[in-house]
Amino acid sequence: MADFAVGTWNLIHTENFDEYMKAVGVGMVMRKMGGALKPTQEIKVEGNKWHIKTISTFKTTEIEFTLNTPFEETTMDGRKVKTTCTLEGQKLTQDQKGDPDSLITRDFDGNTMTMRLTAKGVTCTRTYQKAE
């Protein structure tokens, strides 16, 4: 079971997010708005089926997927990608194939989730804390 991931996660720290957004082609106005947001992620897991809802004051997105099964995803910035999610230990990897490709990993360690977003050689790190 992936109980370690289940819950509500609040963003507490971010590094290099503007550079990552530039790498995936987000315009300046949207980058300013995106950089000011402090999103929450709600994660639910039922067997191999995952549900991740990202909530912000600007936009809310949801993805639902089965591990190791490709699916169509529309990213928060509107890109259409083909995504496959895999789980290794307590690390969830979201491999997005599109223009450009992007790799998102979520490492769970107790009450901390470290999310790394990488595209075109640029990596952003976002740290989330589990809500009580």
XYZ file of N, CA and C in Angstrom:
396
model
N 0.833 -1.201 0.000
C 0.000 0.000 0.000
C 0.870 1.254 0.000
N 0.314 2.301 -0.544
C 1.040 3.576 -0.641
C 0.506 4.559 0.396
N 0.242 4.063 1.613
C -0.298 4.925 2.671
C 0.604 6.124 2.958
N 1.918 5.960 2.737
C 2.876 7.040 2.989
C 2.557 8.288 2.166
N 1.888 8.129 1.029
C 1.623 9.250 0.125
C 0.252 9.876 0.342
N -0.649 9.126 0.947
C -2.038 9.567 1.073
C -2.151 10.741 2.037
N -2.911 11.760 1.622
C -3.158 12.904 2.496
C -3.133 14.211 1.735
N -3.129 15.282 2.507
C -3.083 16.628 1.960
C -1.699 17.198 2.221
N -1.096 17.736 1.175
C 0.275 18.249 1.217
C 0.275 19.736 0.857
N 0.901 20.556 1.710
C 0.950 22.008 1.510
C 2.369 22.439 1.133
N 2.477 23.258 0.091
C 3.783 23.764 -0.348
C 4.364 24.680 0.731
N 5.619 24.398 1.108
C 6.275 25.247 2.114
C 7.547 25.922 1.584
N 8.128 25.381 0.489
C 9.365 25.970 -0.041
C 9.505 25.597 -1.517
N 10.032 26.527 -2.293
C 10.253 26.251 -3.714
C 11.556 26.886 -4.181
N 12.257 26.190 -5.083
C 13.507 26.695 -5.658
C 13.487 26.503 -7.168
N 13.799 27.550 -7.909
C 14.012 27.491 -9.354
C 12.726 27.248 -10.158
N 11.562 27.560 -9.587
C 10.298 27.300 -10.276
C 10.156 28.167 -11.525
N 10.572 29.425 -11.455
C 10.465 30.314 -12.613
C 11.283 29.768 -13.788
N 12.487 29.284 -13.512
C 13.344 28.736 -14.573
C 12.721 27.476 -15.175
N 12.107 26.632 -14.333
C 11.436 25.437 -14.848
C 10.271 25.845 -15.761
N 9.465 26.815 -15.298
C 8.323 27.248 -16.110
C 8.796 27.809 -17.456
N 9.922 28.546 -17.461
C 10.498 29.042 -18.721
C 10.853 27.870 -19.627
N 11.457 26.826 -19.051
C 11.899 25.664 -19.825
C 10.728 24.950 -20.509
N 9.560 24.937 -19.873
C 8.411 24.256 -20.490
C 7.574 25.206 -21.347
N 8.010 26.473 -21.455
C 7.375 27.397 -22.378
C 6.274 28.274 -21.812
N 6.247 28.451 -20.492
C 5.231 29.309 -19.870
C 5.644 30.773 -20.040
N 4.716 31.607 -20.491
C 4.977 33.028 -20.691
C 5.175 33.783 -19.382
N 5.693 35.020 -19.488
C 6.055 35.796 -18.305
C 4.883 36.057 -17.362
N 3.735 36.450 -17.873
C 2.584 36.768 -17.007
C 2.144 35.535 -16.231
N 2.040 34.409 -16.919
C 1.640 33.158 -16.255
C 2.703 32.706 -15.251
N 3.981 32.953 -15.553
C 5.049 32.585 -14.607
C 4.933 33.394 -13.336
N 4.636 34.688 -13.471
C 4.476 35.547 -12.287
C 3.324 35.042 -11.423
N 2.213 34.716 -12.073
C 1.051 34.204 -11.336
C 1.382 32.854 -10.685
N 1.994 31.962 -11.464
C 2.329 30.630 -10.958
C 3.316 30.678 -9.809
N 4.275 31.583 -9.894
C 5.280 31.706 -8.845
C 4.724 32.214 -7.530
N 3.602 32.932 -7.596
C 3.000 33.491 -6.378
C 2.081 32.497 -5.668
N 1.754 31.408 -6.342
C 0.800 30.449 -5.769
C 1.464 29.505 -4.772
N 0.695 29.081 -3.789
C 1.134 28.083 -2.809
C 0.147 26.916 -2.882
N 0.307 26.037 -3.873
C -0.683 24.978 -4.073
C -0.679 23.910 -2.979
N -1.801 23.243 -2.896
C -1.991 22.094 -2.027
C -2.211 20.889 -2.933
N -1.662 19.743 -2.557
C -1.915 18.520 -3.304
C -2.646 17.531 -2.403
N -3.743 17.007 -2.920
C -4.480 15.964 -2.222
C -4.228 14.657 -2.953
N -3.711 13.674 -2.241
C -3.369 12.393 -2.861
C -4.198 11.281 -2.221
N -4.834 10.496 -3.092
C -5.602 9.323 -2.663
C -5.079 8.126 -3.452
N -5.037 6.970 -2.803
C -4.562 5.756 -3.459
C -5.494 4.599 -3.098
N -5.928 3.888 -4.123
C -6.732 2.677 -3.932
C -6.102 1.578 -4.766
N -5.335 0.722 -4.140
C -4.611 -0.309 -4.886
C -3.575 0.316 -5.781
N -3.660 0.053 -7.092
C -2.734 0.630 -8.081
C -3.260 1.929 -8.666
N -4.452 2.353 -8.271
C -5.097 3.551 -8.816
C -4.767 4.755 -7.916
N -4.222 5.792 -8.518
C -3.844 7.020 -7.819
C -4.709 8.175 -8.296
N -4.932 9.122 -7.400
C -5.688 10.333 -7.709
C -4.932 11.496 -7.052
N -4.446 12.429 -7.871
C -3.724 13.597 -7.346
C -4.455 14.852 -7.806
N -4.896 15.632 -6.834
C -5.595 16.886 -7.101
C -4.692 18.018 -6.616
N -4.348 18.933 -7.532
C -3.522 20.092 -7.190
C -4.434 21.311 -7.160
N -4.489 21.952 -5.994
C -5.431 23.035 -5.750
C -4.678 24.338 -5.496
N -5.081 25.391 -6.217
C -4.537 26.728 -5.942
C -5.672 27.731 -6.112
N -5.415 28.959 -5.726
C -6.434 30.002 -5.853
C -6.688 30.349 -7.316
N -5.757 30.002 -8.198
C -5.871 30.324 -9.619
C -6.507 29.188 -10.428
N -6.085 27.955 -10.148
C -6.512 26.819 -10.956
C -6.393 25.534 -10.148
N -7.276 24.595 -10.442
C -7.213 23.271 -9.827
C -7.148 22.240 -10.944
N -6.224 21.288 -10.806
C -6.126 20.209 -11.784
C -6.187 18.873 -11.055
N -6.622 17.868 -11.774
C -6.697 16.528 -11.215
C -6.177 15.528 -12.220
N -5.415 14.557 -11.734
C -5.043 13.429 -12.578
C -5.419 12.154 -11.827
N -5.862 11.188 -12.593
C -6.199 9.880 -12.057
C -5.509 8.871 -12.955
N -4.790 7.930 -12.354
C -4.011 7.011 -13.173
C -3.785 5.694 -12.455
N -3.441 4.701 -13.252
C -3.007 3.407 -12.751
C -1.514 3.336 -12.994
N -0.761 2.888 -11.999
C 0.688 2.789 -12.137
C 1.054 1.978 -13.383
N 2.113 2.408 -14.052
C 2.694 1.724 -15.216
C 1.791 1.702 -16.450
N 0.757 2.543 -16.463
C -0.169 2.593 -17.596
C -0.196 4.009 -18.169
N 0.239 4.199 -19.426
C 0.241 5.539 -20.026
C -1.169 6.144 -20.084
N -1.239 7.466 -19.895
C -2.508 8.183 -19.982
C -2.270 9.584 -20.526
N -3.340 10.199 -21.055
C -3.277 11.567 -21.562
C -3.443 12.527 -20.385
N -2.570 13.529 -20.320
C -2.625 14.511 -19.239
C -2.562 15.913 -19.823
N -3.344 16.822 -19.249
C -3.208 18.241 -19.545
C -2.564 18.861 -18.317
N -1.364 19.416 -18.494
C -0.620 19.962 -17.361
C -1.258 21.259 -16.863
N -0.820 21.712 -15.698
C -1.341 22.941 -15.091
C -1.188 24.126 -16.057
N -0.105 24.102 -16.882
C 0.127 25.207 -17.824
C -0.515 24.952 -19.188
N -1.310 23.873 -19.314
C -2.079 23.648 -20.525
C -1.444 22.757 -21.581
N -0.238 22.239 -21.328
C 0.391 21.333 -22.302
C -0.317 19.981 -22.294
N -0.413 19.364 -23.470
C -0.972 18.022 -23.598
C 0.207 17.060 -23.676
N 0.261 16.113 -22.742
C 1.373 15.170 -22.689
C 0.849 13.746 -22.502
N 1.697 12.779 -22.831
C 1.411 11.363 -22.584
C 2.257 11.001 -21.366
N 1.583 10.608 -20.282
C 2.251 10.413 -19.003
C 2.189 8.964 -18.556
N 3.294 8.504 -17.967
C 3.326 7.200 -17.317
C 3.895 7.416 -15.919
N 3.193 6.900 -14.910
C 3.636 7.029 -13.522
C 4.103 5.670 -13.008
N 5.231 5.696 -12.315
C 5.774 4.472 -11.734
C 6.099 4.725 -10.265
N 6.148 3.665 -9.498
C 6.450 3.764 -8.069
C 7.606 2.832 -7.752
N 8.629 3.409 -7.116
C 9.770 2.622 -6.660
C 10.026 2.998 -5.209
N 9.746 2.078 -4.297
C 9.842 2.395 -2.873
C 8.831 3.474 -2.538
N 9.331 4.603 -2.026
C 8.458 5.730 -1.695
C 8.692 6.903 -2.634
N 9.023 6.583 -3.877
C 9.270 7.606 -4.906
C 8.311 7.377 -6.069
N 7.457 8.362 -6.325
C 6.522 8.329 -7.438
C 7.117 9.155 -8.576
N 7.261 8.545 -9.751
C 7.822 9.232 -10.911
C 6.739 9.409 -11.959
N 6.618 10.629 -12.439
C 5.625 11.016 -13.441
C 6.406 11.434 -14.686
N 6.456 10.548 -15.681
C 7.235 10.774 -16.902
C 6.302 11.310 -17.982
N 6.454 12.598 -18.294
C 5.579 13.275 -19.257
C 6.292 13.399 -20.601
N 5.679 12.819 -21.654
C 6.238 12.916 -23.004
C 5.407 13.935 -23.779
N 6.052 14.986 -24.241
C 5.343 16.043 -24.964
C 6.332 17.059 -25.491
N 5.889 18.294 -25.599
C 6.739 19.360 -26.111
C 6.843 20.465 -25.076
N 7.861 20.430 -24.223
C 8.944 19.460 -24.135
C 8.592 18.302 -23.183
N 9.458 17.276 -23.155
C 9.325 16.216 -22.170
C 9.625 16.798 -20.796
N 9.000 16.223 -19.784
C 9.228 16.672 -18.412
C 9.184 15.454 -17.496
N 9.964 15.492 -16.437
C 9.991 14.413 -15.461
C 9.693 15.015 -14.087
N 8.702 14.451 -13.413
C 8.325 14.924 -12.078
C 8.466 13.757 -11.117
N 9.231 13.963 -10.050
C 9.342 12.923 -9.027
C 8.823 13.476 -7.707
N 8.194 12.605 -6.954
C 7.743 12.933 -5.601
C 8.367 11.912 -4.662
N 9.258 12.391 -3.786
C 9.872 11.534 -2.779
C 9.166 11.796 -1.451
N 8.639 10.733 -0.864
C 7.909 10.852 0.397
C 8.796 10.388 1.536
N 8.919 11.219 2.557
C 9.732 10.898 3.731
C 8.983 11.383 4.959
N 8.157 10.525 5.520
C 7.366 10.908 6.688
C 6.377 12.000 6.331
N 6.514 13.167 6.980
C 5.606 14.291 6.757
C 6.116 15.267 5.696
N 7.144 14.877 4.940
C 7.716 15.737 3.900
C 7.636 15.051 2.547
N 7.212 15.807 1.544
C 7.243 15.344 0.159
C 8.135 16.318 -0.610
N 9.173 15.783 -1.233
C 10.057 16.597 -2.056
C 9.728 16.297 -3.514
N 9.280 17.333 -4.209
C 8.866 17.202 -5.598
C 9.915 17.874 -6.472
N 10.442 17.115 -7.450
C 11.424 17.667 -8.376
C 10.821 17.643 -9.773
N 10.872 18.794 -10.445
C 10.344 18.935 -11.801
C 11.518 19.257 -12.709
N 11.715 18.468 -13.769
C 12.859 18.662 -14.654
C 12.409 18.705 -16.112
N 12.899 19.687 -16.844
C 12.659 19.813 -18.282
C 13.831 20.563 -18.897
N 14.291 20.103 -20.053
C 15.380 20.763 -20.791
C 16.589 21.050 -19.902
N 16.917 20.126 -18.995
C 18.082 20.280 -18.139
C 17.897 21.215 -16.957
N 16.693 21.758 -16.770
C 16.401 22.661 -15.647
C 15.594 21.886 -14.601
N 16.037 21.956 -13.346
C 15.323 21.268 -12.265
C 14.845 22.256 -11.221
N 13.598 22.080 -10.830
C 12.960 22.861 -9.769
C 12.694 21.898 -8.620
N 12.871 22.362 -7.400
C 12.550 21.555 -6.222
C 11.474 22.263 -5.420
N 10.407 21.537 -5.105
C 9.301 22.082 -4.317
C 9.086 21.150 -3.123
N 9.100 21.715 -1.934
C 8.941 20.932 -0.716
C 7.560 21.137 -0.130
N 6.908 20.042 0.152
C 5.553 20.048 0.727
C 5.583 19.407 2.109
N 4.690 19.868 2.967
C 4.535 19.301 4.306
C 3.141 18.729 4.424
N 3.048 17.561 5.042
C 1.747 16.917 5.210
C 0.913 17.690 6.215
N -0.353 17.924 5.861
C -1.273 18.636 6.753
C -1.655 17.699 7.904
N -1.932 18.297 9.042
C -2.338 17.489 10.209
C -3.738 16.981 10.043
